[in-house]
Short mmCIF file of C-alpha atoms in Angstrom, two decimals:
data_model
loop_
_atom_site.label_atom_id
_atom_site.label_comp_id
_atom_site.label_asym_id
_atom_site.label_seq_id
_atom_site.Cartn_x
_atom_site.Cartn_y
_atom_site.Cartn_z
CA ALA V 1 -46.15 73.41 -3.76
CA ALA V 2 -47.60 73.31 -0.35
CA ASP V 3 -51.20 74.36 -1.42
CA ARG V 4 -51.25 71.90 -4.14
CA ALA V 5 -50.01 69.30 -2.10
CA ALA V 6 -52.61 70.04 0.65
CA THR V 7 -55.35 70.02 -1.91
CA ASN V 8 -54.09 66.80 -3.61
CA PHE V 9 -53.74 64.81 -0.38
CA ILE V 10 -56.88 66.08 1.29
CA ARG V 11 -58.88 64.99 -1.97
CA ALA V 12 -57.19 61.69 -2.22
CA ALA V 13 -57.78 61.01 1.46
CA GLU V 14 -61.56 61.89 1.20
CA GLU V 15 -61.58 59.76 -2.09
CA MET V 16 -60.63 56.52 -0.43
CA PRO V 17 -63.48 54.71 1.41
CA PRO V 18 -63.42 54.17 5.23
CA GLY V 19 -63.17 50.47 4.68
CA LYS V 20 -60.05 50.85 2.61
CA TYR V 21 -57.64 52.89 4.88
CA GLY V 22 -56.21 49.52 6.03
CA TYR V 23 -55.42 48.71 2.39
CA LYS V 24 -51.71 48.17 1.52
CA PRO V 25 -50.78 46.44 -1.66
CA THR V 26 -48.21 44.33 0.04
CA SER V 27 -47.46 43.17 3.60
CA ALA V 28 -43.91 45.00 3.47
CA GLN V 29 -45.80 48.48 2.42
CA MET V 30 -47.66 51.04 4.76
CA SER V 31 -51.52 51.13 4.79
CA PHE V 32 -53.22 53.74 3.10
CA GLY V 33 -54.41 55.12 6.53
CA ASP V 34 -50.69 55.10 7.86
CA VAL V 35 -49.49 56.80 4.92
CA ILE V 36 -52.03 59.75 5.81
CA GLY V 37 -50.93 59.60 9.62
CA HIS V 38 -47.06 59.74 8.25
CA MET V 39 -47.72 62.74 6.17
CA SER V 40 -49.56 64.62 9.11
CA ALA V 41 -46.66 63.96 11.51
CA GLY V 42 -44.18 64.91 8.81
CA ASN V 43 -45.90 68.08 7.68
CA ASP V 44 -45.86 69.46 11.56
CA ALA V 45 -41.97 68.41 11.57
CA LEU V 46 -41.10 70.01 7.99
CA CYS V 47 -43.06 73.14 8.25
CA SER V 48 -42.03 73.90 11.70
CA SER V 49 -38.45 73.84 10.64
CA ILE V 50 -39.05 75.56 7.53
CA GLY V 51 -41.20 78.34 9.00
CA GLY V 52 -38.96 78.65 12.35
CA VAL V 53 -41.85 78.17 14.30
CA PRO V 54 -42.68 75.64 16.96
CA SER V 55 -44.57 72.30 16.13
CA PRO V 56 -48.16 72.42 17.44
CA LYS V 57 -48.62 70.37 20.34
CA ARG V 58 -51.27 67.71 19.28
CA ALA V 59 -52.71 64.50 20.70
CA GLU V 60 -51.45 61.55 18.80
CA VAL V 61 -53.55 59.90 16.37
CA ALA V 62 -53.39 56.23 17.05
CA ALA V 63 -52.27 53.63 14.21
CA GLY V 64 -55.36 52.12 12.64
CA ALA V 65 -57.13 55.37 13.62
CA PRO V 66 -60.80 55.73 11.56
CA LYS V 67 -60.91 57.85 8.20
CA GLU V 68 -62.63 60.94 9.70
CA GLN V 69 -59.94 61.38 12.36
CA LEU V 70 -56.99 61.02 10.00
CA VAL V 71 -58.46 63.36 7.39
CA ALA V 72 -59.23 66.01 10.01
CA ARG V 73 -55.48 65.61 11.23
CA LEU V 74 -54.20 66.07 7.52
CA ARG V 75 -56.23 69.30 7.09
CA GLU V 76 -54.95 70.57 10.49
CA THR V 77 -51.28 69.91 9.54
CA PHE V 78 -51.59 71.56 6.20
CA GLN V 79 -53.33 74.56 7.71
CA PHE V 80 -50.40 74.65 10.11
CA CYS V 81 -48.08 74.50 7.17
CA LYS V 82 -50.07 77.42 5.47
CA SER V 83 -49.51 79.64 8.27
CA ALA V 84 -45.66 78.40 9.03
CA LEU V 85 -44.75 79.02 5.39
CA ALA V 86 -46.64 82.40 5.02
CA LYS V 87 -43.75 84.68 5.72
CA VAL V 88 -40.85 82.29 4.33
CA ASN V 89 -38.82 84.13 1.71
CA ASP V 90 -35.40 83.34 0.11
CA SER V 91 -33.47 85.63 2.52
CA ARG V 92 -32.57 82.83 4.80
CA LEU V 93 -32.44 79.86 2.78
CA GLY V 94 -28.95 78.71 4.03
CA GLU V 95 -29.65 79.03 7.60
CA LYS V 96 -29.54 75.98 9.59
CA VAL V 97 -32.77 74.60 10.96
CA PRO V 98 -33.79 71.43 12.94
CA TYR V 99 -34.32 68.46 11.00
CA PHE V 100 -36.29 65.49 12.30
CA GLY V 101 -34.79 65.28 15.89
CA ASP V 102 -31.35 66.06 16.59
CA GLN V 103 -30.08 66.56 12.88
CA GLU V 104 -29.53 70.11 11.31
CA THR V 105 -29.53 71.25 7.62
CA SER V 106 -30.31 74.47 5.66
CA ARG V 107 -34.00 75.83 5.56
CA GLY V 108 -33.59 75.35 1.65
CA GLN V 109 -32.81 71.63 2.02
CA VAL V 110 -35.78 71.19 4.26
CA MET V 111 -38.06 72.92 1.62
CA VAL V 112 -36.77 70.40 -0.81
CA ALA V 113 -37.39 67.50 1.40
CA ALA V 114 -40.89 68.69 2.05
CA ALA V 115 -41.64 68.84 -1.57
CA GLU V 116 -40.20 65.38 -2.25
CA GLU V 117 -42.05 63.93 0.37
CA TRP V 118 -45.42 65.32 -0.70
CA ALA V 119 -44.69 64.47 -4.36
CA GLY V 120 -43.56 60.78 -3.52
CA HIS V 121 -46.34 60.09 -0.81
CA TYR V 122 -49.09 61.52 -3.10
CA SER V 123 -47.73 58.98 -5.90
CA GLN V 124 -48.02 56.57 -3.57
CA ILE V 125 -51.53 56.98 -2.52
CA ALA V 126 -52.38 57.69 -6.19
CA VAL V 127 -51.56 54.26 -6.77
CA TYR V 128 -53.27 52.79 -3.80
CA LEU V 129 -56.40 54.52 -5.26
CA ARG V 130 -55.89 53.12 -8.75
CA LEU V 131 -55.47 49.58 -7.38
CA ASN V 132 -58.95 50.08 -5.68
CA GLY V 133 -60.58 51.30 -8.92
CA LEU V 134 -60.85 54.94 -7.69
CA ILE V 135 -59.38 58.01 -9.79
CA PRO V 136 -56.69 60.06 -8.06
CA PRO V 137 -57.73 63.81 -7.74
CA THR V 138 -54.73 64.88 -9.97
CA ALA V 139 -56.18 62.56 -12.82
CA LYS V 140 -59.86 63.83 -12.74
CA ARG V 141 -60.94 66.15 -15.33
#
């Protein structure tokens, strides 16, 4: 799931033109760039918990950062996920792990949460692409 999410997210992030990173369908929604930034931060937190490894110390990417910076960070976080998840197996799915701050839950639950986040936010940015006349990566032949 992580490899597929990485491929789809990075391709979608590359597909959206730089001038559209501030696009949001309504004022109540996150912008396209905000979703990319949100996923980058989430990747580090989720994959750190699942993999049982420290989250990388990264300089913060400012709100409204340019496309190039957001795509680069997204790549970095999915690369971290790949390394953090490389040795995970089903022998410790019930083990309690940190979950966003002071919460704890099972490793298996964090894995499900990560898959939900990747699917939910990918569908969100796929809609943003379509609303801008672009084809999401998963819809291309």
